[in-house]
Short mmCIF file of C-alpha atoms in Angstrom, two decimals:
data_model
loop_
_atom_site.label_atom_id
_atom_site.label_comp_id
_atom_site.label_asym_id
_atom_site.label_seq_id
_atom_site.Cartn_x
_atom_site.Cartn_y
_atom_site.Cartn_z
CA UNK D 1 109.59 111.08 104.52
CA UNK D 2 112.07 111.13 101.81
CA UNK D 3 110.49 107.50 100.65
CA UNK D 4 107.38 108.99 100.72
CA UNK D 5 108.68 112.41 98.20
CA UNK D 6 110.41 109.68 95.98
CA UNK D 7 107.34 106.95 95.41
CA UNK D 8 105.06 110.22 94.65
CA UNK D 9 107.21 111.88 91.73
CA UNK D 10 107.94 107.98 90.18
CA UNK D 11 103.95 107.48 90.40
CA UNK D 12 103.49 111.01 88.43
CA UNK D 13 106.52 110.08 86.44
CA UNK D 14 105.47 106.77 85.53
CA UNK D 15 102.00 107.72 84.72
CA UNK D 16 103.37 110.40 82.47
CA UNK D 17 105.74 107.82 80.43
CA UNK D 18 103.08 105.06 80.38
CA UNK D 19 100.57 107.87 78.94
CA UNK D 20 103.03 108.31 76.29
CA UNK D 21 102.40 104.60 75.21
CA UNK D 22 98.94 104.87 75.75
CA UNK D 23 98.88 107.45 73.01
CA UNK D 24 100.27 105.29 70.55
CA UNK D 25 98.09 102.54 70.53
CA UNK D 26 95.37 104.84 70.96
CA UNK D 27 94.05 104.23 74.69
CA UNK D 28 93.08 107.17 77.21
CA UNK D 29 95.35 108.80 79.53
CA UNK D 30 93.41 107.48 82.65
CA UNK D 31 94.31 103.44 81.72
CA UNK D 32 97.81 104.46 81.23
CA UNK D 33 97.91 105.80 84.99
CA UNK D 34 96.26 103.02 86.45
CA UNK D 35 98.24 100.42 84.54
CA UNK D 36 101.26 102.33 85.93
CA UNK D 37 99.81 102.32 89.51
CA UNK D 38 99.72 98.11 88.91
CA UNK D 39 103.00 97.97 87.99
CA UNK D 40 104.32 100.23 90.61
CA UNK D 41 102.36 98.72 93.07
CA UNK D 42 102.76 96.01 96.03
CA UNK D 43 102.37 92.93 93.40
CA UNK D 44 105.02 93.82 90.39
CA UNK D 45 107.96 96.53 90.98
CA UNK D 46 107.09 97.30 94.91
CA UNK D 47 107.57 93.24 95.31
CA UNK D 48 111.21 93.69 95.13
CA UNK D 49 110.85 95.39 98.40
CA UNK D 50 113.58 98.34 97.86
CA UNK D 51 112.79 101.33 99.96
CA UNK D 52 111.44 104.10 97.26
CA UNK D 53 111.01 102.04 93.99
CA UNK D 54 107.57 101.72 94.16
CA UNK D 55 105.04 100.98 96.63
CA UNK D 56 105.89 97.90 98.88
CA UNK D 57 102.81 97.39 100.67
CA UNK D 58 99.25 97.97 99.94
CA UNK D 59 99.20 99.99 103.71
CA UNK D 60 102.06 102.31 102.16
CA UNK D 61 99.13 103.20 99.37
CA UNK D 62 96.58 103.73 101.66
CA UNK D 63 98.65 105.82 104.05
CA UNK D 64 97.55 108.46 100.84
CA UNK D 65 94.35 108.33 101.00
CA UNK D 66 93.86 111.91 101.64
CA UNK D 67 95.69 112.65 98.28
CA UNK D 68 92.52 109.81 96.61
CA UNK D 69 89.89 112.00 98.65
CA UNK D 70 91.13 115.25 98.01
CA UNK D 71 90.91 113.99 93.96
CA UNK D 72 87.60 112.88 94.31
CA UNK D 73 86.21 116.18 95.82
CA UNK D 74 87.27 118.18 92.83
CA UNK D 75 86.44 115.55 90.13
CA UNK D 76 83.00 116.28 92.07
CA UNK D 77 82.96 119.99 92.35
CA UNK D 78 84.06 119.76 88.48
CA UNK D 79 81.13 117.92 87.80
CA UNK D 80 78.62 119.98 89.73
CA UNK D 81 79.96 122.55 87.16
CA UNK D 82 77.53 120.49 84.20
CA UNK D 83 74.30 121.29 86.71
CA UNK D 84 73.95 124.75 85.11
CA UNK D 85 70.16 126.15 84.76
CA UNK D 86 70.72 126.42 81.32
CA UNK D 87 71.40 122.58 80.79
CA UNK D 88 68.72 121.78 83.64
CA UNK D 89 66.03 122.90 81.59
CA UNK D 90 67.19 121.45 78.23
CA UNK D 91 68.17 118.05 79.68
CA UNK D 92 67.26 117.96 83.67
CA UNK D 93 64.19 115.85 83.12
CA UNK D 94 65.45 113.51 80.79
CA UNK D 95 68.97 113.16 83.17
CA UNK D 96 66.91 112.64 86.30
CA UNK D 97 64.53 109.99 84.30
CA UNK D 98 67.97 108.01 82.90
CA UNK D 99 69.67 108.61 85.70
CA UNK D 100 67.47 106.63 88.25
CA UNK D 101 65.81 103.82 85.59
CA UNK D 102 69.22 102.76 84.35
CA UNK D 103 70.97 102.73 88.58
CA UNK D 104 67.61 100.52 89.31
CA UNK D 105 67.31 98.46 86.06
CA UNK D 106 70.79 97.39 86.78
CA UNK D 107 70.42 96.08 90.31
CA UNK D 108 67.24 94.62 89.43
CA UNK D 109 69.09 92.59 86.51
CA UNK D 110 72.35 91.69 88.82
CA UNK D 111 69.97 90.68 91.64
CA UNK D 112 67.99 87.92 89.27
CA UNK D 113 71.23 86.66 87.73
CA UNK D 114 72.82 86.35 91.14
CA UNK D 115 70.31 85.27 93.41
CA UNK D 116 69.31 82.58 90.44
CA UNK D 117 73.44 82.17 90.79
CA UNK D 118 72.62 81.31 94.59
CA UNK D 119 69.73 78.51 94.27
CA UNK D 120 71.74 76.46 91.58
CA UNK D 121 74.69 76.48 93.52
CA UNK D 122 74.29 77.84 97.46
CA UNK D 123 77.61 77.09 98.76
CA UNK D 124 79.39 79.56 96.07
CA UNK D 125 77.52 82.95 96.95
CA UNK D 126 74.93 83.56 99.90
CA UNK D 127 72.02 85.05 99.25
CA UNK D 128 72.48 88.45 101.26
CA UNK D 129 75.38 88.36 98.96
CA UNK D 130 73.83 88.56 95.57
CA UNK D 131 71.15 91.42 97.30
CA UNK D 132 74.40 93.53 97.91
CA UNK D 133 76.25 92.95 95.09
CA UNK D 134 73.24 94.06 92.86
CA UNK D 135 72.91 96.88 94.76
CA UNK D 136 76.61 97.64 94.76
CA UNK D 137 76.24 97.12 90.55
CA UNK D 138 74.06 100.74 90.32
CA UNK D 139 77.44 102.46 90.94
CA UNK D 140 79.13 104.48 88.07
CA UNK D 141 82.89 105.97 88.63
CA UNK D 142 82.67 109.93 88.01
CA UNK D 143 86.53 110.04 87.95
CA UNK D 144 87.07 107.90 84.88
CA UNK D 145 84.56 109.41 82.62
CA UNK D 146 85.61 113.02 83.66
CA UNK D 147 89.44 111.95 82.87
CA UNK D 148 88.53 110.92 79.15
CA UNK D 149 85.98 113.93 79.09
CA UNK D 150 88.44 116.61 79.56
CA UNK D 151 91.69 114.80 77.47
CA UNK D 152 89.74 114.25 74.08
CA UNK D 153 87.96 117.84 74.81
CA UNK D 154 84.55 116.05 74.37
CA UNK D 155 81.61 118.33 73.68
CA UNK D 156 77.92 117.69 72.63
CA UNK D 157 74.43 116.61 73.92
CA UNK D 158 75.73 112.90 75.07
CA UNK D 159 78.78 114.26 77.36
CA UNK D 160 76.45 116.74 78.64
CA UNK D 161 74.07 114.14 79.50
CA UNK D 162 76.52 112.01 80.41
CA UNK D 163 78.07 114.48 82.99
CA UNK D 164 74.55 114.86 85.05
CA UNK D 165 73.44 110.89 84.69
CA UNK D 166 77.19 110.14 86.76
CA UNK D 167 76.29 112.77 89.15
CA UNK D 168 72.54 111.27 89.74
CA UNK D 169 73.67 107.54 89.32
CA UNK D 170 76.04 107.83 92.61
CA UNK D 171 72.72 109.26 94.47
CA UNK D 172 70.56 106.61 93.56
CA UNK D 173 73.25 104.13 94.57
CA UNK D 174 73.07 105.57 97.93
CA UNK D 175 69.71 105.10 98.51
CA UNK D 176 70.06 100.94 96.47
CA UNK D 177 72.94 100.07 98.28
CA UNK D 178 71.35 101.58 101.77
CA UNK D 179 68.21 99.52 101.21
CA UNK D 180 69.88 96.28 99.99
CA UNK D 181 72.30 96.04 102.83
CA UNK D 182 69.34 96.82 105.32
CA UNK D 183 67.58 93.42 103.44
CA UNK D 184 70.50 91.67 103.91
CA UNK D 185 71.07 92.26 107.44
CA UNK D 186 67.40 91.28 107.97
CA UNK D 187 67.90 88.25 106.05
CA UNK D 188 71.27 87.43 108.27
CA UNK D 189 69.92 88.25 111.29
CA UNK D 190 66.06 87.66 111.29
CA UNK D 191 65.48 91.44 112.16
CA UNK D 192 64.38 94.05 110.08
CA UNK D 193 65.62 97.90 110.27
CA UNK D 194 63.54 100.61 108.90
CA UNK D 195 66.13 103.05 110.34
CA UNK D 196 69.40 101.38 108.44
CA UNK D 197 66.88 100.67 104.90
CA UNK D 198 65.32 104.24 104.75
CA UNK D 199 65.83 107.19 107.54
CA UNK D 200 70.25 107.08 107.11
CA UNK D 201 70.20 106.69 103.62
CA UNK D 202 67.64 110.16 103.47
CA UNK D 203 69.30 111.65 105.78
CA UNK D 204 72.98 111.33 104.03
CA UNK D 205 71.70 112.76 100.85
CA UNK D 206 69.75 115.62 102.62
CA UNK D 207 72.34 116.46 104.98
CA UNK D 208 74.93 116.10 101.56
CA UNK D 209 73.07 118.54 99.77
CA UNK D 210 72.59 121.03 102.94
CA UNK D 211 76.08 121.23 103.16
CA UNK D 212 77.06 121.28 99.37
CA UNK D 213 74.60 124.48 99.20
CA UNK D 214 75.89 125.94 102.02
CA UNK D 215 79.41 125.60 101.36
CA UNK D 216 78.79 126.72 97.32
CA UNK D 217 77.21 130.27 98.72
CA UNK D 218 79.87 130.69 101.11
CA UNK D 219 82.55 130.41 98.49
CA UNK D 220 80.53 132.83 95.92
CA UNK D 221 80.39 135.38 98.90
CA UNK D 222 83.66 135.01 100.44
CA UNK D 223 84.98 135.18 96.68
CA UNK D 224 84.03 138.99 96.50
CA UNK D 225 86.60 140.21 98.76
CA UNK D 226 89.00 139.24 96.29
CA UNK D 227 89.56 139.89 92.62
CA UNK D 228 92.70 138.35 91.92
CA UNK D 229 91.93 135.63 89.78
CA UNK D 230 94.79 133.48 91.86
CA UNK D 231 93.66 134.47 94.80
CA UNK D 232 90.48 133.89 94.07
CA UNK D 233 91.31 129.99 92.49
CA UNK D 234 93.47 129.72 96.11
CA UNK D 235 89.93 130.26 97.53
CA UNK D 236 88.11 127.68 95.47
CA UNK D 237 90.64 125.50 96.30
CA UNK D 238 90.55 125.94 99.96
CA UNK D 239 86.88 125.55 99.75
CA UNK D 240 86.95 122.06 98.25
CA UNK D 241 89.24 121.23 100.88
CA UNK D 242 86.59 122.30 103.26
CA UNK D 243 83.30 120.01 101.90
CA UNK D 244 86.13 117.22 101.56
CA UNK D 245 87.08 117.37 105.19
CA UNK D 246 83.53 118.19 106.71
CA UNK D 247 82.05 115.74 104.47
CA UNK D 248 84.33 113.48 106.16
CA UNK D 249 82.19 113.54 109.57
CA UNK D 250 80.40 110.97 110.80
CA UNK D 251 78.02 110.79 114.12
CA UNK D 252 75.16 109.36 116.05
CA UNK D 253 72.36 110.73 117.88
CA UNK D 254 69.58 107.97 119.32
CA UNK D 255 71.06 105.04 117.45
CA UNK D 256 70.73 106.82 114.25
CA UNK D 257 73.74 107.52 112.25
CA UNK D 258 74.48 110.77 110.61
CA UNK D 259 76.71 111.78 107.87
CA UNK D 260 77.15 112.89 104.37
CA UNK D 261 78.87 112.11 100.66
CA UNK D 262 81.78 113.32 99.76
CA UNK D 263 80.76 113.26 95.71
CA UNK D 264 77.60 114.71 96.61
CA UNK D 265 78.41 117.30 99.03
CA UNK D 266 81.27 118.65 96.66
CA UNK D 267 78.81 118.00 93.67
CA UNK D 268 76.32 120.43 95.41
CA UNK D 269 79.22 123.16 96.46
CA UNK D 270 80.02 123.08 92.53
CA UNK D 271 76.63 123.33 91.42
CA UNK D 272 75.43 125.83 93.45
CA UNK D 273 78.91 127.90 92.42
CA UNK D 274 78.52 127.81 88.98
CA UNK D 275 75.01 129.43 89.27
CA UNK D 276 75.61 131.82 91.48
CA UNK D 277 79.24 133.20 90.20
CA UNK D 278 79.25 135.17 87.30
CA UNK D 279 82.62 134.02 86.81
CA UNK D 280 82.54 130.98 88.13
CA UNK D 281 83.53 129.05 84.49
CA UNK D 282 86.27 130.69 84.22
CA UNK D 283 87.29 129.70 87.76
CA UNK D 284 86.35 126.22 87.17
CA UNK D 285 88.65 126.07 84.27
CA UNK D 286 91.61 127.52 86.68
CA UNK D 287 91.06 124.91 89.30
CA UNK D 288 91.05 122.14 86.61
CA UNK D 289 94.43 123.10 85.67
CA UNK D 290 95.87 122.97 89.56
CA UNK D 291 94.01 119.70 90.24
CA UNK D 292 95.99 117.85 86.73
CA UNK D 293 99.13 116.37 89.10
CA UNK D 294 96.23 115.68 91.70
CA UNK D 295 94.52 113.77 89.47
CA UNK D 296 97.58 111.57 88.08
CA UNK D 297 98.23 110.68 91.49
CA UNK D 298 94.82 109.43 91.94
CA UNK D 299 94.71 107.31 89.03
CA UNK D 300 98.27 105.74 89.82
CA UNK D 301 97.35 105.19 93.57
CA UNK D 302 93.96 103.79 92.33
CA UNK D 303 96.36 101.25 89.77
CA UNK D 304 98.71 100.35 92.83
CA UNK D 305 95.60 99.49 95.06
CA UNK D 306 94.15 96.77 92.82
CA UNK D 307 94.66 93.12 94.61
CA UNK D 308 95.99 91.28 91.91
CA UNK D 309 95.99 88.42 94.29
CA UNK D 310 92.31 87.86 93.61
CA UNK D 311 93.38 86.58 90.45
CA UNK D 312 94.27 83.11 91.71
CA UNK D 313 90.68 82.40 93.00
CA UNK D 314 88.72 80.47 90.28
CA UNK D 315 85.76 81.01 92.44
CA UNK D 316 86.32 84.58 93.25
CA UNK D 317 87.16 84.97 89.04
CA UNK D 318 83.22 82.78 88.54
CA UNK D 319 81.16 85.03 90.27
CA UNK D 320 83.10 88.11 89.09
CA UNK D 321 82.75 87.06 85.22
CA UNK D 322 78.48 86.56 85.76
CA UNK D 323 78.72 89.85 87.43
CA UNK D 324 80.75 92.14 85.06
CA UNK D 325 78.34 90.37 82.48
CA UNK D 326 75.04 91.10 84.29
CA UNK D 327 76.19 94.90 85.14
CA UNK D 328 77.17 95.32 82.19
CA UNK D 329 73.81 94.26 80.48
CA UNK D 330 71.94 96.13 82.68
CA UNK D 331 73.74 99.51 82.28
CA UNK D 332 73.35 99.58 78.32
CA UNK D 333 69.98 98.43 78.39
CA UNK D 334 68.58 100.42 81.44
CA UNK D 335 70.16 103.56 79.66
CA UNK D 336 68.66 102.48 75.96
CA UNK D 337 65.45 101.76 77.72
CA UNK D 338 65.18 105.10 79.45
CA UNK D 339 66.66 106.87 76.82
CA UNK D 340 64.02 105.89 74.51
CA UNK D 341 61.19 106.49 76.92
CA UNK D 342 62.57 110.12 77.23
CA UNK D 343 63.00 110.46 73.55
CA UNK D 344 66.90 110.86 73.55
CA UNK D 345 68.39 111.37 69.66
CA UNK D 346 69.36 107.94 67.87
CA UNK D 347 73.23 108.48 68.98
CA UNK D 348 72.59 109.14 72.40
CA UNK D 349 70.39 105.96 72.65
CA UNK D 350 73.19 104.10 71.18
CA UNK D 351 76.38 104.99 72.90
CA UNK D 352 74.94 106.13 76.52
CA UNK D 353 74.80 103.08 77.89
CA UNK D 354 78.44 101.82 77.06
CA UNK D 355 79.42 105.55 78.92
CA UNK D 356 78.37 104.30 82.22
CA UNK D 357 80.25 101.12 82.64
CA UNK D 358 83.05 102.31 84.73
CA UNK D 359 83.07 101.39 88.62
CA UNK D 360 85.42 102.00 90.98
CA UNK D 361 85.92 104.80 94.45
CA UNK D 362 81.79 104.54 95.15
CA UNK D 363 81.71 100.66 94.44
CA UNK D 364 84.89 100.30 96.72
CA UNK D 365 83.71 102.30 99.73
CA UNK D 366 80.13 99.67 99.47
CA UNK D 367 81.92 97.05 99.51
CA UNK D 368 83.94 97.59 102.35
CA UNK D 369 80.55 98.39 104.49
CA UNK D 370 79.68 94.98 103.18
CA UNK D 371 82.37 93.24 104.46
CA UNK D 372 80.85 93.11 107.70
CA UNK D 373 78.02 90.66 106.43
CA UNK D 374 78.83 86.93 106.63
CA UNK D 375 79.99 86.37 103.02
CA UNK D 376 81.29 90.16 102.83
CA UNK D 377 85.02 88.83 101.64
CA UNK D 378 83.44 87.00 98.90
CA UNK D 379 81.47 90.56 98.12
CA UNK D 380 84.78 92.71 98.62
CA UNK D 381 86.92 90.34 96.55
CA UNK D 382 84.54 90.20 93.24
CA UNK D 383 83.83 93.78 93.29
CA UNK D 384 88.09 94.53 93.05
CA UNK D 385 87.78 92.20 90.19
CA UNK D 386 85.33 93.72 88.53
CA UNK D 387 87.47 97.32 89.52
CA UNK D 388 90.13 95.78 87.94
CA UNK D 389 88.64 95.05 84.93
CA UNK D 390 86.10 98.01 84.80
CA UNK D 391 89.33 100.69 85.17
CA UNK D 392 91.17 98.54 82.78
CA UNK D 393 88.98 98.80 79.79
CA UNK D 394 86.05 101.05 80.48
CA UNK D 395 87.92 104.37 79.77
CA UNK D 396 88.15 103.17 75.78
CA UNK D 397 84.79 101.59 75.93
CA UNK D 398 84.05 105.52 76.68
CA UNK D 399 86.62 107.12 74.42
CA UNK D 400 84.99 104.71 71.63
CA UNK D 401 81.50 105.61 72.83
CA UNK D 402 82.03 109.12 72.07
CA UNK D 403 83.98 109.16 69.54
CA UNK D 404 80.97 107.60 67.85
CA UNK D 405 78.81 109.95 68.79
CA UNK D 406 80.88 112.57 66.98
CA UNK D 407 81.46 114.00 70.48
CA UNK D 408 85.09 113.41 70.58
CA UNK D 409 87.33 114.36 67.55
CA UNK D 410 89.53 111.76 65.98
CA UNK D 411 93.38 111.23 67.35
CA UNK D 412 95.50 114.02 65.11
CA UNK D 413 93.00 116.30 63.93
CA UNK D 414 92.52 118.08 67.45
CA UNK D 415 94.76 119.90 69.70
CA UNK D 416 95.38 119.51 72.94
CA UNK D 417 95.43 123.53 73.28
CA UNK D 418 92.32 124.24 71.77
CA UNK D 419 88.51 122.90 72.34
CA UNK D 420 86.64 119.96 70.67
CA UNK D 421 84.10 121.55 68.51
CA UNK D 422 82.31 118.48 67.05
CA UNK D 423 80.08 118.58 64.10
CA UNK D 424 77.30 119.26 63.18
CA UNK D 425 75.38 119.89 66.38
CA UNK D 426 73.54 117.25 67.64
CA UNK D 427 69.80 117.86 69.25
CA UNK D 428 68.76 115.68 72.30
CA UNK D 429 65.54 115.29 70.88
CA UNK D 430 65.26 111.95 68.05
#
């Protein structure tokens, strides 16, 4: 236990100190903390193998899950908080239209690259390999762009935008990744199931949304008994706690599995919040502040995870290069495409794209459903490359993308204290 106490305040305390050098040379907060997690981790400072200086085994990070989950719900909730009426009927359509285009326009794009990757050379990636992976591709990280969201107090049509697109992207993935898999299994095995392709994947997102409602009008009433405003962000609290846990729950009835999302249930409780509460922002706000060591942790557990091992496998390092180049492609183009089809503003057009190149927690948890296909180490080991890599540099491909946009205000003429008010105001409309 006391091993456990001392790795968790060096993780905080490293990621603290390494965001200090992040500063200078002008790099978010959320790279410093995973860049601290890799050097804490099982490959660099945990290698020396002394009890409590760092993490010695990758089982020791993963014995903390629940901390990564428990993250993860309120980086949802917190961006169910951006699903406001207000912005659904300024944005909602144009969101919904991005949102799904750029998730399919992606997979479609890995899939040719990959599965052209396959018939040049078959005995480097199968082709129920390439279907996945492209599937797999669709996946944004919430976490990330929330992290460099909230430190450079970014405001303006393209965060907002931004915020919803994450928040649809992970659904779509879903429903991509469900069907891909379901064509891969068909192709390993000869057999095709309609159950696996379309009923589970419809059934997670309804049963995620059920519960998300459910649980977000439950907290709004069980909210009036208290006015407090700590007892009442105690509440909030506990309630994420609650869609985390029973999103957690998994069954089958009939050979049909049931079960929901974790970012979509906890999505739904904070959507349904915010438009029910009257003072649900300002509780939103409150449980941002508790969740900041929460979040460290996640980022520096998230940095400790990353196999670094991977790194000696030229073949593993092949496919991962083609794919990092072919997601990335597809996200900035599916988002420019859609974004000029909905007739997004010129900076929006520009800069959305680069927004949505993060990938990590979703594109993890797909990848390890993969691994029970035939080639699913080969799957599993390119998409913690492209984690690595993604995590690495996509929060400043973000900070950069904003700061653009005029969304984010230059290092030293903001503080920290006070909100980003960008300007002018920028319209959605071109």
């Amino acid at each position: 236990m006391q091993v456990l106490f001392i790795n968790l305040a060096l993780a905080m305390i490293g990621g603290l100190m390494m965001s200090r050098i992040a500063k200078k040379l002008n790099l978010p907060a959320v790279t410093a903390y995973l860049v601290a997690g890799l050097l804490l981790g099982p490959y660099v400072i945990g290698a020396l193998n002394v009890p409590g200086l760092g993490f010695n085994t990758l089982e020791q990070v993963e014995g903390l899950s629940a901390l990564s989950q428990a993250a993860m719900g309120f980086i949802a909730f917190t961006i169910g908080n951006e699903f406001r009426l207000s912005q659904l009927k300024s944005m909602g359509k144009q969101a919904v239209v991005i949102g799904i285009v750029q998730a399919v326009f992606t997979t479609v794009v890995v899939d040719i690259v990959l599965i052209a990757l396959h018939f040049l050379f078959p005995s480097i990636i199968s082709l129920p390999a390439a279907i996945v992976l492209g599937a797999i591709a669709s996946a944004t990280a919430p976490a990330a762009t929330l992290m460099v969201v909230k430190q450079y107090k970014a405001d303006g049509p393209l965060t907002k935008l931004l915020m919803m697109v994450v928040a649809i992207d992970d659904a779509v993935g879903l429903v991509l990744f469900a069907v891909s898999y379901g064509v891969a299994n068909a192709i390993e095995a000869g057999s095709v199931s309609v159950t696996g392709m379309v009923l589970e994947p419809m059934i997670e997102i309804v049963m995620s949304l059920v519960l998300g409602a459910v649980i977000g009008y439950l907290l709004n009433f069980t909210e009036r008994f208290f006015h407090s405003r700590s007892r009442r962000m105690s509440l909030s609290v506990a309630f994420v706690f609650l869609a985390v846990g029973l999103s957690m729950i998994k069954f089958e009835i009939g050979g049909v599995h049931f079960g929901s999302s974790l970012l979509l249930v906890c999505m739904m409780t904070g959507t349904i919040f915010c438009n029910v509460c009257e003072t649900s922002e300002e509780l939103m706000n409150r449980v941002d502040s508790w969740t900041v060591p929460l979040n460290i942790l996640f980022f520096v557990l998230s940095g400790a995870e990353l196999d670094l091992k991977i790194l000696s496998n030229p073949m593993i390092l092949f496919i991962g290069i083609i794919y990092i180049m072919a997601r990335s492609a597809g996200k900035y183009y599916g988002a420019y495409l859609s974004c000029v089809s909905t007739k997004c503003n010129e900076k929006i057009t520009k800069h959305l794209g680069i927004t949505l190149l993060p990938q990590a927690g979703v594109a993890l948890g797909m990848s390890l459903t993969a691994s029970n296909l035939g080639d699913g180490a080969v799957i599993r080991n390119v998409i913690l490359f492209s984690v690595l890599v993604y995590e690495l540099v996509g929060p400043a491909l973000t900070k950069r993308a904003l700061t653009s946009a005029g969304e984010i205000i230059p290092e030293g003429k903001t503080s920290a204290r006070s909100k980003n008010k960008p300007k002018p105001p920028i319209s959605l409309q071109g």
